[in-house]
Structures are given as C-alpha cells and as structure tokens.
CSV table of C-alpha atoms in Angstrom, one decimal:
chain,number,residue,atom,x,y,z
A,1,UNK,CA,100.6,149.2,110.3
A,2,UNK,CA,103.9,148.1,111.6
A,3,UNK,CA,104.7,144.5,111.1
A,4,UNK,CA,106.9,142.8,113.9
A,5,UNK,CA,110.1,141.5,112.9
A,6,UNK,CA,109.5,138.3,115.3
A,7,UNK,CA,106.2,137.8,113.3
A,8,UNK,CA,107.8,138.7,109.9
A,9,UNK,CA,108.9,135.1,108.7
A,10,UNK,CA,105.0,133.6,109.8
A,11,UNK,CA,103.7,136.3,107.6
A,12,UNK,CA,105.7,134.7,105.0
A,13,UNK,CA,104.9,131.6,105.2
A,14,UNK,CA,101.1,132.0,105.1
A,15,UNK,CA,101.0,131.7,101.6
A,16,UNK,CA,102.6,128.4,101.1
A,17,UNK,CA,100.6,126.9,104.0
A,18,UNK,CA,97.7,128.4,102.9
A,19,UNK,CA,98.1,126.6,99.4
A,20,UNK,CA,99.7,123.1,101.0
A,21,UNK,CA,96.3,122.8,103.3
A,22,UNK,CA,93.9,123.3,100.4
A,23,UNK,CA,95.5,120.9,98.3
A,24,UNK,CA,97.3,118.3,100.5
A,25,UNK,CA,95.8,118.6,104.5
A,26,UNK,CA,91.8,119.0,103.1
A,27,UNK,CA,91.9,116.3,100.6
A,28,UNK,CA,93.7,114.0,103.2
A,29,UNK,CA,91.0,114.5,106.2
A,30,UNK,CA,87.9,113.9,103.1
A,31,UNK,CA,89.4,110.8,102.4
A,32,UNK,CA,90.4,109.8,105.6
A,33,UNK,CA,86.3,109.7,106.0
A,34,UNK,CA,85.5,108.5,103.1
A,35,UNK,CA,87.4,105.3,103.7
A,36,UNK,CA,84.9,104.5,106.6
A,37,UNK,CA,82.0,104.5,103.9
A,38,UNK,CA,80.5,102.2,101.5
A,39,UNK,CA,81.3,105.1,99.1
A,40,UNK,CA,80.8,103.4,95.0
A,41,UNK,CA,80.3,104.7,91.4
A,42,UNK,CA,76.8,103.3,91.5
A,43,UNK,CA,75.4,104.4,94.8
A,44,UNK,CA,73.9,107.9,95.2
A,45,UNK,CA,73.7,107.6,99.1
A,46,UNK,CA,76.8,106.9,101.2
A,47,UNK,CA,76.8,104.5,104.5
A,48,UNK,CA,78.9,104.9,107.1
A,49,UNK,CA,80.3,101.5,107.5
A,50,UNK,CA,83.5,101.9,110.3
A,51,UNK,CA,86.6,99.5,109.5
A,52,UNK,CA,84.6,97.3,107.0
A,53,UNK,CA,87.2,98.1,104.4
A,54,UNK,CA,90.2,98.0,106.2
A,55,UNK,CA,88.9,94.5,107.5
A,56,UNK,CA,88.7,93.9,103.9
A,57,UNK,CA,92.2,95.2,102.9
A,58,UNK,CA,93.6,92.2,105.5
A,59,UNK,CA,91.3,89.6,104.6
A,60,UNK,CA,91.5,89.8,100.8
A,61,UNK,CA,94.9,87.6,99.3
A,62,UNK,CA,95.1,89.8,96.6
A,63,UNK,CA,95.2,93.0,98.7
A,64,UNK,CA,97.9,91.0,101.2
A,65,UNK,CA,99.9,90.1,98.2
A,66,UNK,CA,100.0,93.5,97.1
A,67,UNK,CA,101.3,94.9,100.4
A,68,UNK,CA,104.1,92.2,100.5
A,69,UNK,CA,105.0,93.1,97.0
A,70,UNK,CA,105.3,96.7,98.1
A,71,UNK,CA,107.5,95.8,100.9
A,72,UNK,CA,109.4,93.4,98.5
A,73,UNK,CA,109.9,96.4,96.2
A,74,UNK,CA,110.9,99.0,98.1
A,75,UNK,CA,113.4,97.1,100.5
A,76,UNK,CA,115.0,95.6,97.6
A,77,UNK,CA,114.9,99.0,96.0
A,78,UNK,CA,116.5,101.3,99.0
A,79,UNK,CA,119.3,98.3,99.1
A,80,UNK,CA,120.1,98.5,95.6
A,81,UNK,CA,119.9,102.1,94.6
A,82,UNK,CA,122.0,102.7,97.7
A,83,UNK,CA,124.6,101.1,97.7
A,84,UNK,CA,125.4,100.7,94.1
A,85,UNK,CA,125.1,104.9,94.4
A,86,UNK,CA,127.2,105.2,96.9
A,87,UNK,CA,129.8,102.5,94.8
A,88,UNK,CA,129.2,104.7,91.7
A,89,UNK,CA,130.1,108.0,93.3
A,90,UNK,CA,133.6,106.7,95.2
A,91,UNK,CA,134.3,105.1,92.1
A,92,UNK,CA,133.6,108.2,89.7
A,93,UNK,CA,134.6,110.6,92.0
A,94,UNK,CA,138.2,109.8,91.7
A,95,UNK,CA,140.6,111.0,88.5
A,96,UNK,CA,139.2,109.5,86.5
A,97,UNK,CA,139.6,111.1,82.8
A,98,UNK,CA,136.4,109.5,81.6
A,99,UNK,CA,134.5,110.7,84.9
A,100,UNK,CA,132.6,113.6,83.4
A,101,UNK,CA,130.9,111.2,80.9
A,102,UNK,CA,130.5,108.3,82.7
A,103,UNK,CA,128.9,110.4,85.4
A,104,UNK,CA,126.7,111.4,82.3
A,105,UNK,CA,126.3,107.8,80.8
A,106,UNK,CA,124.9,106.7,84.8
A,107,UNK,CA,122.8,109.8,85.5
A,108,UNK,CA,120.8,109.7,82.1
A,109,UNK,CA,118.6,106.8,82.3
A,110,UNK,CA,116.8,108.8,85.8
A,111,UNK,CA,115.7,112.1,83.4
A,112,UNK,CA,113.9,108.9,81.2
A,113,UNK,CA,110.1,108.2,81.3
A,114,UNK,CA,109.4,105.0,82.9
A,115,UNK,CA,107.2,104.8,79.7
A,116,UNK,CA,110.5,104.9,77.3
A,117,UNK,CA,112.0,102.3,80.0
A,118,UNK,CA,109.4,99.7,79.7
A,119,UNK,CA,109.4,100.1,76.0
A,120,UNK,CA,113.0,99.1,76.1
A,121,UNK,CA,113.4,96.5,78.7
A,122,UNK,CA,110.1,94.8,77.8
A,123,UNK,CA,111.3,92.9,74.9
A,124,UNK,CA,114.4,92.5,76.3
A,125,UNK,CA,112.7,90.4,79.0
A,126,UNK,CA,110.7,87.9,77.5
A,127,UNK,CA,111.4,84.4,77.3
A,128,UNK,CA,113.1,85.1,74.2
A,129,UNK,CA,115.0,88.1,74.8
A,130,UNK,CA,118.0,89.9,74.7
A,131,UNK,CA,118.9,89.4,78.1
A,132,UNK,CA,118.7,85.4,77.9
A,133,UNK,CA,120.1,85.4,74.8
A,134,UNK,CA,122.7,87.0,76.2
A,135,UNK,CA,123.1,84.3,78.9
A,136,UNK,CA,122.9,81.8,76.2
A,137,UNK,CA,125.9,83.3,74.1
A,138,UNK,CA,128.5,83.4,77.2
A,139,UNK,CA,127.3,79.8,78.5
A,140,UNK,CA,124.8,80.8,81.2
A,141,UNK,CA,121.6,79.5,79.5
A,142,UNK,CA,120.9,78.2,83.3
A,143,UNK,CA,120.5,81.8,84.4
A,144,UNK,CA,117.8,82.3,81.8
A,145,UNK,CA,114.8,83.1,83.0
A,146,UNK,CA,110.8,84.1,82.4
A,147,UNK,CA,111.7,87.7,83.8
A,148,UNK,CA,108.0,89.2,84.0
A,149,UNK,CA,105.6,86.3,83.1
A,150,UNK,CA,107.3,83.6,86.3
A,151,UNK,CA,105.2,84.8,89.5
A,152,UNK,CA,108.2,84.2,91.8
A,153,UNK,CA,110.7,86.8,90.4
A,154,UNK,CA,108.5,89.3,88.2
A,155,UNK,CA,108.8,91.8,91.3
A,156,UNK,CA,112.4,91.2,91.3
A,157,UNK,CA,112.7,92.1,88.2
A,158,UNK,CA,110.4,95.2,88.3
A,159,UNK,CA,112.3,96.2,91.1
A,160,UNK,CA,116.0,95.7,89.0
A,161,UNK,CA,114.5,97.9,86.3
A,162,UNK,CA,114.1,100.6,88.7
A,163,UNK,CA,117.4,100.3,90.2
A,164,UNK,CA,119.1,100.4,86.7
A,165,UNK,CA,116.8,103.9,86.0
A,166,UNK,CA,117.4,105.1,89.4
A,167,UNK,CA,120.8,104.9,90.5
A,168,UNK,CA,122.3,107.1,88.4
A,169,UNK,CA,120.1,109.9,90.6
A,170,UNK,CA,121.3,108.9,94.5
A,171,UNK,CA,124.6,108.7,92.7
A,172,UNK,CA,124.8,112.4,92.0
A,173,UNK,CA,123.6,113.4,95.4
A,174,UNK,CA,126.5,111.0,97.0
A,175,UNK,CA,129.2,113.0,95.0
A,176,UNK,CA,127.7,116.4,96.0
A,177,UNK,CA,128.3,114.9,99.9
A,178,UNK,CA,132.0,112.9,98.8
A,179,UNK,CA,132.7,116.8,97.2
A,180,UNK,CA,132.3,118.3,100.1
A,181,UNK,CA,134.6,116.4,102.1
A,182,UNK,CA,137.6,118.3,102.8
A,183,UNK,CA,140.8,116.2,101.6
A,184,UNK,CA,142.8,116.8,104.2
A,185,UNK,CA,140.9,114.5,106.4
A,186,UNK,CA,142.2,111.5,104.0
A,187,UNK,CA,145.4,113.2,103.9
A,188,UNK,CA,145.4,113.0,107.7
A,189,UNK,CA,144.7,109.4,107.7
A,190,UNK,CA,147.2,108.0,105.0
A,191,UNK,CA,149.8,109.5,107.4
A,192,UNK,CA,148.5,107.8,110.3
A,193,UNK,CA,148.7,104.6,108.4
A,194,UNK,CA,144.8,103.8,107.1
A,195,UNK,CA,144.1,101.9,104.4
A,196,UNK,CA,141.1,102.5,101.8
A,197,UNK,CA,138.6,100.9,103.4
A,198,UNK,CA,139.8,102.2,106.8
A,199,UNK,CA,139.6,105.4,105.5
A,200,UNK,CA,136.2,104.6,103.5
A,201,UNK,CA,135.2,103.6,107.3
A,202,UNK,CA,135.9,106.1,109.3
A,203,UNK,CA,135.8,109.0,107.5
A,204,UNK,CA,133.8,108.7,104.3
A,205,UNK,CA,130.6,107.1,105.6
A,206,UNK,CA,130.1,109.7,108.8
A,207,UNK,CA,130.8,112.4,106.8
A,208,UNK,CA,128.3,111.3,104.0
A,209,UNK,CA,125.7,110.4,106.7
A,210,UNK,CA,123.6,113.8,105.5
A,211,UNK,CA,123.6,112.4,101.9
A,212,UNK,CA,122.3,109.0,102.9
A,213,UNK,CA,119.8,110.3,104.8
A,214,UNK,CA,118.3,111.9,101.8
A,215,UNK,CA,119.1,109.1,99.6
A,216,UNK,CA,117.2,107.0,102.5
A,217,UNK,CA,114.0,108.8,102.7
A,218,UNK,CA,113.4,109.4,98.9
A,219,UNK,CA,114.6,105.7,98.0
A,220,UNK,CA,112.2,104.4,100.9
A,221,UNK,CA,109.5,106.7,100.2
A,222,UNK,CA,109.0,105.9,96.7
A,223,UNK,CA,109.6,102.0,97.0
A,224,UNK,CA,106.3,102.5,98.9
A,225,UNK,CA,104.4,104.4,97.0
A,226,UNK,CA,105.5,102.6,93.4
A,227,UNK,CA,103.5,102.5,90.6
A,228,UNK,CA,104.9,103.5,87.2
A,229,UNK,CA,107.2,101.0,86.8
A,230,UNK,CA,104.7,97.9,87.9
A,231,UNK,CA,101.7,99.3,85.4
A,232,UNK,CA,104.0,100.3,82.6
A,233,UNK,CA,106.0,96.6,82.6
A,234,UNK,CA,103.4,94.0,84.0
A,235,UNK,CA,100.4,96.0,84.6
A,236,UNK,CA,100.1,93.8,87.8
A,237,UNK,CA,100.6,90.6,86.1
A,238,UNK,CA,100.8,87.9,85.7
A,239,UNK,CA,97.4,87.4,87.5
A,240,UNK,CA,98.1,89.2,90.1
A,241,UNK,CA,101.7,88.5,91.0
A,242,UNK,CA,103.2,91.9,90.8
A,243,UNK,CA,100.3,93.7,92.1
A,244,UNK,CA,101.3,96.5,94.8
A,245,UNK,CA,99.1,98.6,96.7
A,246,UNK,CA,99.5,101.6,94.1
A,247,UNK,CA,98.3,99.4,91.0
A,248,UNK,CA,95.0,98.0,93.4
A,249,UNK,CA,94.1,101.8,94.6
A,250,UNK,CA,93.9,102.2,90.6
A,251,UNK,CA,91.9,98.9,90.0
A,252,UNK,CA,89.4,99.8,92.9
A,253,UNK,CA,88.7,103.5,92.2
A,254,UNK,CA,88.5,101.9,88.6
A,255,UNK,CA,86.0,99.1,89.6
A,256,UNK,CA,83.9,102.0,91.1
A,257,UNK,CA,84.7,101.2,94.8
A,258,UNK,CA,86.1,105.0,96.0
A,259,UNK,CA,85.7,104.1,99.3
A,260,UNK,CA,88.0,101.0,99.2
A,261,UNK,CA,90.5,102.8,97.1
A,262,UNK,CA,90.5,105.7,99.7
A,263,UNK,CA,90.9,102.9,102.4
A,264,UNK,CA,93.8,101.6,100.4
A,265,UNK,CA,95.6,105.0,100.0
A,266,UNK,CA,95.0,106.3,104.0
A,267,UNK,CA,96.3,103.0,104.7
A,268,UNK,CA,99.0,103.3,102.4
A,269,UNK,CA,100.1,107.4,103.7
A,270,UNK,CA,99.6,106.4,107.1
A,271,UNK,CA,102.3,103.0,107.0
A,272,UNK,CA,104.5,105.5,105.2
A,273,UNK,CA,104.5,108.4,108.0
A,274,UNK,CA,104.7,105.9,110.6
A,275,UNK,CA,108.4,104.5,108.8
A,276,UNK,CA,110.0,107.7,107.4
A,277,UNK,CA,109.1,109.9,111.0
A,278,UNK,CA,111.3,107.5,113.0
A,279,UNK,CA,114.0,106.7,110.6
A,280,UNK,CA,114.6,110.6,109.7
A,281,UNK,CA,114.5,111.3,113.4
A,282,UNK,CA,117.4,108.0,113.8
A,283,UNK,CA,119.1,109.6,111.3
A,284,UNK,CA,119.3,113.4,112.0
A,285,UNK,CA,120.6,111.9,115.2
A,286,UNK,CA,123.5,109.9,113.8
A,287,UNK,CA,124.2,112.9,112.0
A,288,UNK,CA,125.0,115.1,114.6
A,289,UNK,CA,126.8,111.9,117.1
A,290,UNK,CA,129.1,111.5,114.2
C-alpha cells in the first residue's frame, strides 16, 4: 500500500495526537462536566447542579482573594523575570572575562527545587532573619520587614523568591536571541552616530522580539498557574493571605469537594487560554512588522 507523500507528515503525527488526546483533551472535557456537579468524597450519586460552583468561586472571599493573588503574582512575576533577564543577558553578554561563570552563578538557582529554595529563604525571612539583619547592619532597620507572616507583602515576597530562582532561566534564552544578532548591525549604527541606548532601541529590542515572546508566554503562563513556591514557603498563609487558585484547587479536592476543585481548575485553564491566545497572536505579529 502506497502511502501519499501529501499525507506522509499526518501519518506522522498520529501518534503524538493520539497520546496528547488520551491524556490532555479527555481528561479536560471530564472535568469540564464534572465542574457542573455536586461531585464529593462522601457522595456516591452525582447531581448535576449548572454554575452553582462557579457562582461559588465569585461569591466566596477567599476564592476572590486567591484569584487576585494569582494576578498579583504572575504580573509582578512576568515584570521582574523580564526585565531583569533581559538586563542580565546585555550585561553578560559583553567581554566580560568573568562572563562564563557569572552566567553560571545566575542560571544555577533555576535547576534548584523550589523545595531546597524555601529551605533557604525561609529562615532568612522571618522577623529575625538574615535579610533584616542585614538591613539592620547597613542602617536600613526601617526596611525591615515580616516578609511571610504580614498579609500585605507575603505575595510580594513569594513572588521575589521566584524572580531570584527564575531569572537566571529567561536570561539564557535572551543571550541565545542577543547571539544571534549579527554585529554588524551595531557596527552600522555607531557609524551613523547612535548611542547605547539608541542602539539598545532600535536594534536590540526588535531583533530580540522572538526571545521575548517566549520569555512572555512561559513567564505569564506559569505566574498563573503557581503553586510550588506559595505551598512550599507559606502554605497559603497567613490565614489565607497568600492563597492563589493553585493552593485552593489542592485544599478543595483535599476537603473532598472534586467538583469545586474541577470548577476551580476549568476556570483556571480557560482565563489562561483566553490571555496567552491573543498575546502570542500580538506578538507573532510584532515579530514579523519589525
């Protein structure tokens, strides 16, 4: 049996769909109805109940907090790993003869379990801590603060943590883009008169526009979909202050209420889809105006 060579690369790919539907598109259609039932550990017979539980998820304060605190996280997040990546790779992409190791030193803490980070920076954050101590020493005791037990900053400082693990990883896919820009391009413009930041202006950024998109998505994406970093350092706390919607899917599905958690986690895929669509589309096409 012949095989057409138009058909050739679908024949391929069956495989790989076949595999991404029974283990990504199936689950997400089950749960998608199971987050319009009354579905619970103790209850042998499930109800359909319609949008009871999404009512529920923006009616309940705790729920609403923990949405904000997503969106807290992940803005602050998709700033900070950003731009401090970006900073990181113009800076240590120049000849420097330290480069190789620094590149090292900033990379290493993303290959770390957030487990190992939150055995480090937990005591380092208390009240009593390294990091006020610090503060204390250079004549900042002002600055000092209750980093994970004051409700007002303990995303903040979740979200710092992950920043400082983090950045190390959009900064080596920001070199990979500065490395591929040819040099003559700067070349080009020193002759014509442009400054650094001219040049960082007009040339770097557009031709880096490919690397930021990536940088974008993944930085975005996971600032939504957080977890590790809130359960491992505050667990939530304190009360529920640094609660986001990964850490209350875990406390529902662990209170017995599947179909809330499943509510929680449509709601959660669907907000996500509906952001990183129409900013990959924005920026594919920014990639190819510049």
């Amino acid at each position: 049996m012949k095989i057409s060579k138009s058909l050739y690369s679908y024949y391929l790919i069956w495989p790989a769909l076949i595999i991404y539907s029974a283990f990504f598109v199936l689950p997400a259609i089950v749960g998608l109805f199971y987050s319009f039932t009354d579905w619970r550990l103790d209850r042998e017979v499930i109800q359909f109940i319609g949008w009871d539980n999404f009512n529920r998820i923006f009616t309940d304060k705790t729920l609403i907090l923990a949405i904000k605190n997503t969106f807290i996280f992940a803005i602050i997040t998709v700033i900070g790993k950003n731009v401090l990546g970006i900073a990181l790779a113009v800076g240590l992409n120049m000849r420097l003869k330290t480069r190789n190791l620094l590149r090292v030193i900033f990379y290493s803490p993303s290959i770390l379990s957030v487990l190992v980070i939150s055995i480090v920076f937990t005591p380092m954050l208390r009240s009593e801590g390294t990091i006020n101590k610090l503060f204390e020493a250079v004549g900042l005791g002002s600055l000092s603060q209750a980093w994970l037990t004051d409700p007002s900053i303990v995303i903040w400082t979740v979200a710092a943590v992950s920043i400082w693990q983090h950045t190390g990883f959009q900064m080596a896919i920001y070199l990979a883009g500065l490395q591929s820009i040819s040099k003559e391009y700067y070349e080009a413009a020193t002759i014509d008169g442009a400054g650094a930041w001219k040049s960082f202006l007009k040339i770097t950024l557009p031709l880096l526009l490919p690397a930021i998109n990536i940088n974008l998505m993944l930085t975005l994406i996971g600032g939504l979909k957080v977890f590790s970093e809130v359960f491992v350092l505050t667990g939530g706390g304190p009360g529920n202050a640094s609660q986001v919607v990964g850490t209350i899917i875990l406390r529902a599905f662990g209170e017995g209420s599947w179909g809330l958690g499943t509510a929680i986690n449509t709601l959660l895929f669907v907000v996500v889809t509906i952001i990183s669509i129409p900013l990959l589309i924005f920026m594919r096409r920014k990639e190819v105006t510049e």
